[in-house]
Amino acid sequence: MIPPAVPTVFVVDDDPSVRAAIQGLLKSASLRCESFATAEEFLRGTRPGGPSCLILDVGLPGMNGLEFQRQLADAGIQIPIIFVTGHGDIPMTVKAMKSGAVEFLTKPFQDRELLNAIRQALDRDRETRTHQSGLATLRKCYGDLTSREREIMGLVVSGLLNKQIAFELGISEITVKIHRGQVMRKMRAESLAELVRMASKLGLPPGKK
């Protein structure tokens, strides 16, 4: 069983000698590695839950690297990609980078270049995972609000005062204060500014005015 925090570098390249060389380099750098000959083989594998990145050959047989990058994006699989190729060109590089690739290396590349790209990719994946974890927590907190609390939260973050919210909803100001307190407690917000930031992260539409 692999601890969830252990990073994994995946290598997809149809050249066994390239895979072996990269695996040897990663082992010397104390990085865990799994290698595959094709994109399809990678997709059939089970990926651990820790930070990861993908070293991907552009000229794969069958589905090439750029097509695979697009398929991963369409499937919602977010993994930083480092492209490697024996015959890169500028349009290909631009296309890969515009689609979110971390780096585009032309073989033969320096070990230091690859290791630097891997560290950058793993850092990016850690940041993404931290963001997603925080967003999942926010969504759970928001899901615990009652419909009335959600309504009041929307109006609060829109900038309305308690008395304005009370008038808007046809309830007493005391009731608004109680609901507002519940919203702050359930959302774990220490201030109005923090609650506004939470609403923004959740992509909530502004409340009625």
Short mmCIF file of C-alpha atoms in Angstrom, two decimals:
data_model
loop_
_atom_site.label_atom_id
_atom_site.label_comp_id
_atom_site.label_asym_id
_atom_site.label_seq_id
_atom_site.Cartn_x
_atom_site.Cartn_y
_atom_site.Cartn_z
CA MET A 1 0.00 0.00 0.00
CA ILE A 2 1.50 3.33 -1.09
CA PRO A 3 1.08 6.25 1.36
CA PRO A 4 -1.16 8.94 -0.26
CA ALA A 5 1.49 11.67 0.11
CA VAL A 6 4.16 9.77 -1.85
CA PRO A 7 4.57 11.36 -5.31
CA THR A 8 4.54 9.18 -8.42
CA VAL A 9 6.03 9.95 -11.81
CA PHE A 10 4.36 8.12 -14.69
CA VAL A 11 6.30 7.53 -17.89
CA VAL A 12 4.55 6.71 -21.18
CA ASP A 13 7.04 6.01 -23.96
CA ASP A 14 7.12 3.16 -26.49
CA ASP A 15 10.93 2.98 -26.43
CA PRO A 16 12.03 0.50 -23.69
CA SER A 17 15.51 2.05 -23.49
CA VAL A 18 14.05 5.51 -22.84
CA ARG A 19 11.73 4.13 -20.16
CA ALA A 20 14.63 2.31 -18.50
CA ALA A 21 16.85 5.40 -18.59
CA ILE A 22 14.17 7.64 -17.06
CA GLN A 23 13.36 5.02 -14.41
CA GLY A 24 17.04 4.84 -13.47
CA LEU A 25 17.26 8.63 -13.21
CA LEU A 26 14.16 8.85 -11.05
CA LYS A 27 15.36 6.05 -8.79
CA SER A 28 18.62 7.93 -8.24
CA ALA A 29 16.57 10.99 -7.29
CA SER A 30 14.44 8.89 -4.86
CA LEU A 31 11.30 9.37 -6.94
CA ARG A 32 8.72 6.62 -7.41
CA CYS A 33 8.10 5.71 -11.05
CA GLU A 34 5.66 3.63 -13.08
CA SER A 35 6.19 3.19 -16.81
CA PHE A 36 3.97 2.22 -19.74
CA ALA A 37 4.50 1.61 -23.45
CA THR A 38 1.21 3.15 -24.64
CA ALA A 39 -1.42 5.63 -23.54
CA GLU A 40 -4.01 2.85 -23.45
CA GLU A 41 -1.81 0.86 -21.05
CA PHE A 42 -1.56 3.87 -18.76
CA LEU A 43 -5.35 4.29 -18.72
CA ARG A 44 -5.83 0.66 -17.70
CA GLY A 45 -3.52 1.10 -14.71
CA THR A 46 -4.52 2.13 -11.19
CA ARG A 47 -3.15 5.49 -10.13
CA PRO A 48 -2.23 6.15 -6.48
CA GLY A 49 -3.86 9.07 -4.70
CA GLY A 50 -0.73 11.14 -4.04
CA PRO A 51 0.81 13.94 -6.12
CA SER A 52 1.81 12.82 -9.61
CA CYS A 53 2.92 13.93 -13.04
CA LEU A 54 3.19 12.35 -16.47
CA ILE A 55 6.24 12.17 -18.74
CA LEU A 56 4.67 11.63 -22.13
CA ASP A 57 6.25 10.84 -25.48
CA VAL A 58 4.65 12.77 -28.33
CA GLY A 59 5.19 10.11 -31.02
CA LEU A 60 3.37 7.19 -29.40
CA PRO A 61 1.94 4.41 -31.59
CA GLY A 62 -1.84 4.49 -31.82
CA MET A 63 -2.98 7.50 -29.82
CA ASN A 64 -0.18 10.06 -29.92
CA GLY A 65 0.81 12.24 -26.99
CA LEU A 66 -1.10 15.37 -28.01
CA GLU A 67 -4.26 13.37 -28.65
CA PHE A 68 -3.82 11.70 -25.26
CA GLN A 69 -3.41 15.09 -23.58
CA ARG A 70 -6.73 16.18 -25.09
CA GLN A 71 -8.45 12.94 -24.03
CA LEU A 72 -7.25 13.34 -20.44
CA ALA A 73 -8.57 16.91 -20.37
CA ASP A 74 -11.93 15.83 -21.82
CA ALA A 75 -12.18 13.11 -19.16
CA GLY A 76 -11.45 15.63 -16.39
CA ILE A 77 -8.19 13.89 -15.43
CA GLN A 78 -5.91 16.65 -14.18
CA ILE A 79 -2.29 15.54 -14.20
CA PRO A 80 0.64 17.81 -15.10
CA ILE A 81 2.32 16.63 -18.32
CA ILE A 82 5.94 16.86 -19.41
CA PHE A 83 6.24 16.12 -23.12
CA VAL A 84 9.36 14.49 -24.57
CA THR A 85 10.00 14.01 -28.28
CA GLY A 86 12.76 13.16 -30.70
CA HIS A 87 11.56 15.60 -33.34
CA GLY A 88 9.71 18.52 -31.81
CA ASP A 89 8.77 21.66 -33.72
CA ILE A 90 7.55 25.08 -32.64
CA PRO A 91 3.85 24.64 -33.58
CA MET A 92 3.75 21.32 -31.72
CA THR A 93 5.39 22.88 -28.66
CA VAL A 94 3.01 25.84 -28.68
CA LYS A 95 -0.01 23.56 -28.95
CA ALA A 96 1.15 21.40 -26.04
CA MET A 97 1.95 24.37 -23.79
CA LYS A 98 -1.33 26.13 -24.58
CA SER A 99 -3.10 22.95 -23.52
CA GLY A 100 -1.41 23.10 -20.12
CA ALA A 101 1.82 21.11 -20.49
CA VAL A 102 4.48 21.93 -17.90
CA GLU A 103 7.43 21.46 -20.24
CA PHE A 104 8.32 20.25 -23.73
CA LEU A 105 11.74 18.58 -23.95
CA THR A 106 13.49 17.41 -27.11
CA LYS A 107 15.56 14.23 -26.91
CA PRO A 108 18.32 13.97 -25.95
CA PHE A 109 17.69 16.21 -22.94
CA GLN A 110 19.79 16.82 -19.85
CA ASP A 111 18.92 14.93 -16.66
CA ARG A 112 18.78 18.23 -14.81
CA GLU A 113 16.21 19.59 -17.29
CA LEU A 114 13.93 16.63 -16.73
CA LEU A 115 14.29 16.63 -12.94
CA ASN A 116 13.58 20.38 -12.79
CA ALA A 117 10.46 19.88 -14.92
CA ILE A 118 9.32 16.99 -12.71
CA ARG A 119 9.71 19.04 -9.53
CA GLN A 120 7.74 21.88 -11.11
CA ALA A 121 5.01 19.47 -12.23
CA LEU A 122 4.73 17.80 -8.82
CA ASP A 123 4.53 21.21 -7.11
CA ARG A 124 1.75 22.20 -9.50
CA ASP A 125 -0.14 18.99 -8.74
CA ARG A 126 0.21 19.50 -4.98
CA GLU A 127 -1.22 23.02 -5.33
CA THR A 128 -4.12 21.70 -7.42
CA ARG A 129 -4.88 18.98 -4.89
CA THR A 130 -4.77 21.44 -1.99
CA HIS A 131 -7.17 23.74 -3.84
CA GLN A 132 -9.53 20.88 -4.69
CA SER A 133 -9.48 19.61 -1.11
CA GLY A 134 -10.33 23.07 0.21
CA LEU A 135 -13.13 23.46 -2.34
CA ALA A 136 -14.58 20.06 -1.40
CA THR A 137 -14.66 21.13 2.26
CA LEU A 138 -16.39 24.39 1.32
CA ARG A 139 -18.99 22.53 -0.73
CA LYS A 140 -19.71 20.19 2.17
CA CYS A 141 -20.16 23.12 4.55
CA TYR A 142 -22.45 24.86 2.07
CA GLY A 143 -24.40 21.62 1.61
CA ASP A 144 -25.09 21.60 5.36
CA LEU A 145 -26.92 24.96 5.15
CA THR A 146 -30.70 25.00 5.08
CA SER A 147 -32.40 26.60 2.09
CA ARG A 148 -33.18 29.70 4.18
CA GLU A 149 -29.56 29.92 5.35
CA ARG A 150 -28.35 29.71 1.75
CA GLU A 151 -30.77 32.44 0.78
CA ILE A 152 -29.54 34.68 3.59
CA MET A 153 -25.90 33.90 2.79
CA GLY A 154 -26.49 35.06 -0.78
CA LEU A 155 -27.96 38.33 0.42
CA VAL A 156 -25.26 38.86 3.05
CA VAL A 157 -22.41 38.46 0.57
CA SER A 158 -24.25 40.82 -1.79
CA GLY A 159 -23.71 43.53 0.80
CA LEU A 160 -27.19 43.89 2.29
CA LEU A 161 -27.59 44.84 5.94
CA ASN A 162 -29.62 42.68 8.33
CA LYS A 163 -32.58 45.08 8.24
CA GLN A 164 -32.52 45.11 4.42
CA ILE A 165 -32.48 41.30 4.34
CA ALA A 166 -35.35 41.21 6.83
CA PHE A 167 -37.38 43.52 4.60
CA GLU A 168 -36.45 41.53 1.48
CA LEU A 169 -37.56 38.22 2.98
CA GLY A 170 -40.44 39.48 5.10
CA ILE A 171 -38.96 38.22 8.37
CA SER A 172 -37.75 39.91 11.56
CA GLU A 173 -34.25 41.31 11.92
CA ILE A 174 -33.70 39.04 14.94
CA THR A 175 -34.46 36.01 12.76
CA VAL A 176 -31.97 37.24 10.17
CA LYS A 177 -29.30 37.61 12.87
CA ILE A 178 -29.91 34.04 14.08
CA HIS A 179 -29.70 32.60 10.55
CA ARG A 180 -26.66 34.73 9.77
CA GLY A 181 -24.92 33.41 12.87
CA GLN A 182 -25.71 29.86 11.79
CA VAL A 183 -24.29 30.55 8.32
CA MET A 184 -21.04 31.89 9.78
CA ARG A 185 -20.74 28.90 12.13
CA LYS A 186 -21.52 26.23 9.55
CA MET A 187 -19.28 27.81 6.90
CA ARG A 188 -16.52 28.27 9.50
CA ALA A 189 -16.15 31.89 8.44
CA GLU A 190 -14.43 34.27 10.85
CA SER A 191 -15.56 37.44 9.06
CA LEU A 192 -17.85 38.80 6.37
CA ALA A 193 -14.85 39.22 4.05
CA GLU A 194 -14.01 35.53 4.46
CA LEU A 195 -17.62 34.56 3.75
CA VAL A 196 -17.54 36.66 0.57
CA ARG A 197 -14.36 34.87 -0.56
CA MET A 198 -16.00 31.52 0.13
CA ALA A 199 -19.02 32.45 -1.96
CA SER A 200 -16.70 33.49 -4.79
CA LYS A 201 -14.80 30.19 -4.65
CA LEU A 202 -18.09 28.29 -4.73
CA GLY A 203 -19.19 30.30 -7.76
CA LEU A 204 -22.43 31.35 -6.08
CA PRO A 205 -24.60 33.85 -7.92
CA PRO A 206 -25.25 37.14 -6.10
CA GLY A 207 -28.29 37.13 -3.82
CA LYS A 208 -31.38 39.09 -4.57
CA LYS A 209 -31.31 42.83 -3.92
#
